[in-house]
Amino acid sequence: MRSSTMDKAAIVDYLHTHIPISQAMGVEVLEQSETAITLSAPFPPNINHQGTVFGGSIASVATLAAWTMIYVRLKAEKLEGDLVVQRSNLEYLLPMRDAFTARCELDEQAWQRFLGMFRRRHKGRLHMLSEVHCAQVLTCRLEGDFVVTAA
């Protein structure tokens, strides 16, 4: 049986402490559950010379949404491991000139396959998708593979 998910404050505290760039970018948790997370970031600390959101900030928050979704679920399952990004691909669709969000949903069937692999081989891989929105418009997609190796 899974324990309850981490609350928003605990997630933000963890991110800001262990991934300091998340604090510098102003990352917050808007919504979280066992199957979805939405992170937000304000415009001012993420602006570039063009007056739009810096591409590196977009990539970071999109990656962080997927990474955090897995991290929260690992904690809910009481599993320990080293979680890393193995590969990612971003598609920038539109420039952004305001605060933005990155949302990642976890496919339950993929999670169950991951759990089976992780328990058998002490290593598992998940393919994740994060979608970035600004003013409720899809502006970027990140697809990536994340690997967890038992600690």
mmCIF file of C-alpha atoms in Angstrom:
data_model
loop_
_atom_site.group_PDB
_atom_site.id
_atom_site.type_symbol
_atom_site.label_atom_id
_atom_site.label_comp_id
_atom_site.label_asym_id
_atom_site.label_seq_id
_atom_site.Cartn_x
_atom_site.Cartn_y
_atom_site.Cartn_z
ATOM 1 C CA MET A 1 0.000 0.000 0.000
ATOM 2 C CA ARG A 2 1.274 3.466 -0.877
ATOM 3 C CA SER A 3 1.740 6.142 1.726
ATOM 4 C CA SER A 4 0.251 9.550 1.084
ATOM 5 C CA THR A 5 1.936 11.813 -1.426
ATOM 6 C CA MET A 6 4.194 14.635 -0.314
ATOM 7 C CA ASP A 7 2.444 17.944 0.170
ATOM 8 C CA LYS A 8 3.272 20.991 -1.940
ATOM 9 C CA ALA A 9 5.373 22.688 0.736
ATOM 10 C CA ALA A 10 7.509 19.571 1.267
ATOM 11 C CA ILE A 11 8.102 19.239 -2.469
ATOM 12 C CA VAL A 12 9.099 22.896 -2.848
ATOM 13 C CA ASP A 13 11.368 22.682 0.196
ATOM 14 C CA TYR A 14 13.086 19.608 -1.228
ATOM 15 C CA LEU A 15 13.532 21.162 -4.678
ATOM 16 C CA HIS A 16 14.816 24.494 -3.373
ATOM 17 C CA THR A 17 17.254 22.750 -1.007
ATOM 18 C CA HIS A 18 18.555 19.998 -3.305
ATOM 19 C CA ILE A 19 18.165 21.634 -6.716
ATOM 20 C CA PRO A 20 19.084 25.277 -5.966
ATOM 21 C CA ILE A 21 18.375 26.541 -9.478
ATOM 22 C CA SER A 22 14.694 25.804 -8.800
ATOM 23 C CA GLN A 23 14.725 28.452 -6.060
ATOM 24 C CA ALA A 24 16.550 30.965 -8.256
ATOM 25 C CA MET A 25 13.927 30.429 -10.972
ATOM 26 C CA GLY A 26 11.082 30.833 -8.457
ATOM 27 C CA VAL A 27 9.651 27.351 -9.047
ATOM 28 C CA GLU A 28 6.527 26.534 -7.040
ATOM 29 C CA VAL A 29 4.088 23.610 -7.022
ATOM 30 C CA LEU A 30 0.593 24.512 -8.248
ATOM 31 C CA GLU A 31 -0.906 21.031 -8.168
ATOM 32 C CA GLN A 32 0.269 17.563 -7.226
ATOM 33 C CA SER A 33 -1.107 14.093 -6.799
ATOM 34 C CA GLU A 34 0.159 10.533 -7.231
ATOM 35 C CA THR A 35 -0.337 10.834 -10.992
ATOM 36 C CA ALA A 36 0.247 14.485 -11.935
ATOM 37 C CA ILE A 37 2.229 17.539 -10.981
ATOM 38 C CA THR A 38 2.146 21.110 -12.214
ATOM 39 C CA LEU A 39 5.047 23.430 -11.468
ATOM 40 C CA SER A 40 4.980 27.182 -12.032
ATOM 41 C CA ALA A 41 7.679 29.786 -12.558
ATOM 42 C CA PRO A 42 7.371 33.584 -12.633
ATOM 43 C CA PHE A 43 8.508 35.652 -15.583
ATOM 44 C CA PRO A 44 11.060 38.130 -14.056
ATOM 45 C CA PRO A 45 13.816 35.708 -12.935
ATOM 46 C CA ASN A 46 13.489 33.730 -16.175
ATOM 47 C CA ILE A 47 13.611 36.567 -18.727
ATOM 48 C CA ASN A 48 16.156 36.700 -21.537
ATOM 49 C CA HIS A 49 17.611 39.524 -23.648
ATOM 50 C CA GLN A 50 14.646 39.280 -26.066
ATOM 51 C CA GLY A 51 12.086 39.982 -23.359
ATOM 52 C CA THR A 52 10.816 36.402 -23.441
ATOM 53 C CA VAL A 53 11.317 33.406 -21.155
ATOM 54 C CA PHE A 54 14.830 32.018 -21.469
ATOM 55 C CA GLY A 55 14.901 28.642 -23.239
ATOM 56 C CA GLY A 56 17.097 27.176 -20.511
ATOM 57 C CA SER A 57 14.483 28.085 -17.910
ATOM 58 C CA ILE A 58 11.770 26.433 -19.996
ATOM 59 C CA ALA A 59 13.874 23.291 -20.363
ATOM 60 C CA SER A 60 14.702 23.272 -16.653
ATOM 61 C CA VAL A 61 11.113 23.610 -15.443
ATOM 62 C CA ALA A 62 9.824 21.067 -17.976
ATOM 63 C CA THR A 63 12.520 18.596 -16.941
ATOM 64 C CA LEU A 64 11.910 19.326 -13.285
ATOM 65 C CA ALA A 65 8.186 18.577 -13.649
ATOM 66 C CA ALA A 66 8.896 15.088 -14.998
ATOM 67 C CA TRP A 67 11.715 14.468 -12.514
ATOM 68 C CA THR A 68 9.565 15.632 -9.599
ATOM 69 C CA MET A 69 6.623 13.484 -10.675
ATOM 70 C CA ILE A 70 8.836 10.416 -10.482
ATOM 71 C CA TYR A 71 10.475 11.560 -7.236
ATOM 72 C CA VAL A 72 7.104 12.093 -5.515
ATOM 73 C CA ARG A 73 5.854 8.704 -6.661
ATOM 74 C CA LEU A 74 9.039 6.967 -5.507
ATOM 75 C CA LYS A 75 8.534 8.521 -2.065
ATOM 76 C CA ALA A 76 4.881 7.437 -2.028
ATOM 77 C CA GLU A 77 6.030 3.871 -2.792
ATOM 78 C CA LYS A 78 8.793 4.138 -0.151
ATOM 79 C CA LEU A 79 11.427 3.365 -2.764
ATOM 80 C CA GLU A 80 14.951 4.776 -2.778
ATOM 81 C CA GLY A 81 17.130 5.278 -5.808
ATOM 82 C CA ASP A 82 19.229 7.624 -7.866
ATOM 83 C CA LEU A 83 16.943 9.403 -10.331
ATOM 84 C CA VAL A 84 18.547 10.924 -13.427
ATOM 85 C CA VAL A 85 17.585 12.166 -16.864
ATOM 86 C CA GLN A 86 18.937 9.839 -19.521
ATOM 87 C CA ARG A 87 17.640 11.628 -22.616
ATOM 88 C CA SER A 88 15.327 14.506 -23.406
ATOM 89 C CA ASN A 89 13.973 16.274 -26.444
ATOM 90 C CA LEU A 90 12.272 19.661 -26.386
ATOM 91 C CA GLU A 91 10.020 21.214 -28.945
ATOM 92 C CA TYR A 92 9.634 24.973 -28.464
ATOM 93 C CA LEU A 93 6.320 26.002 -30.042
ATOM 94 C CA LEU A 94 5.870 29.665 -29.078
ATOM 95 C CA PRO A 95 7.778 32.374 -27.209
ATOM 96 C CA MET A 96 6.493 33.259 -23.733
ATOM 97 C CA ARG A 97 6.248 36.675 -22.108
ATOM 98 C CA ASP A 98 4.670 35.844 -18.765
ATOM 99 C CA ALA A 99 4.680 33.318 -15.919
ATOM 100 C CA PHE A 100 4.489 29.737 -17.114
ATOM 101 C CA THR A 101 3.679 26.220 -15.935
ATOM 102 C CA ALA A 102 4.974 22.746 -16.693
ATOM 103 C CA ARG A 103 2.667 19.780 -16.176
ATOM 104 C CA CYS A 104 3.583 16.123 -16.157
ATOM 105 C CA GLU A 105 1.172 13.220 -15.832
ATOM 106 C CA LEU A 106 2.314 9.732 -14.943
ATOM 107 C CA ASP A 107 0.865 6.858 -16.937
ATOM 108 C CA GLU A 108 -0.139 4.240 -14.359
ATOM 109 C CA GLN A 109 0.544 1.273 -16.673
ATOM 110 C CA ALA A 110 4.022 2.611 -17.443
ATOM 111 C CA TRP A 111 4.602 3.081 -13.721
ATOM 112 C CA GLN A 112 3.610 -0.509 -12.991
ATOM 113 C CA ARG A 113 6.013 -1.758 -15.702
ATOM 114 C CA PHE A 114 8.727 0.446 -14.194
ATOM 115 C CA LEU A 115 8.059 -0.990 -10.709
ATOM 116 C CA GLY A 116 8.362 -4.547 -11.991
ATOM 117 C CA MET A 117 11.670 -3.785 -13.691
ATOM 118 C CA PHE A 118 12.992 -1.813 -10.711
ATOM 119 C CA ARG A 119 12.170 -4.598 -8.279
ATOM 120 C CA ARG A 120 13.701 -7.311 -10.505
ATOM 121 C CA ARG A 121 16.800 -5.522 -11.762
ATOM 122 C CA HIS A 122 17.222 -2.656 -9.254
ATOM 123 C CA LYS A 123 17.001 -0.284 -12.186
ATOM 124 C CA GLY A 124 14.112 1.033 -14.236
ATOM 125 C CA ARG A 125 13.354 3.541 -16.975
ATOM 126 C CA LEU A 126 10.322 5.746 -17.546
ATOM 127 C CA HIS A 127 9.423 7.712 -20.661
ATOM 128 C CA MET A 128 7.815 10.992 -19.567
ATOM 129 C CA LEU A 129 6.095 13.947 -21.220
ATOM 130 C CA SER A 130 5.947 17.482 -19.813
ATOM 131 C CA GLU A 131 3.864 20.206 -21.384
ATOM 132 C CA VAL A 132 4.634 23.857 -20.807
ATOM 133 C CA HIS A 133 1.872 26.465 -20.930
ATOM 134 C CA CYS A 134 1.838 30.243 -20.789
ATOM 135 C CA ALA A 135 -1.510 32.049 -20.539
ATOM 136 C CA GLN A 136 -3.166 28.634 -20.969
ATOM 137 C CA VAL A 137 -1.505 28.112 -24.370
ATOM 138 C CA LEU A 138 0.770 25.139 -25.058
ATOM 139 C CA THR A 139 4.227 26.591 -25.719
ATOM 140 C CA CYS A 140 6.653 23.686 -25.336
ATOM 141 C CA ARG A 141 6.784 19.891 -25.033
ATOM 142 C CA LEU A 142 9.500 17.830 -23.427
ATOM 143 C CA GLU A 143 9.790 14.088 -23.941
ATOM 144 C CA GLY A 144 12.410 12.305 -21.953
ATOM 145 C CA ASP A 145 13.643 9.085 -20.482
ATOM 146 C CA PHE A 146 14.392 9.011 -16.774
ATOM 147 C CA VAL A 147 16.325 6.210 -15.077
ATOM 148 C CA VAL A 148 16.197 5.160 -11.444
ATOM 149 C CA THR A 149 18.951 2.959 -10.043
ATOM 150 C CA ALA A 150 18.498 1.444 -6.590
ATOM 151 C CA ALA A 151 20.565 3.213 -3.958
#
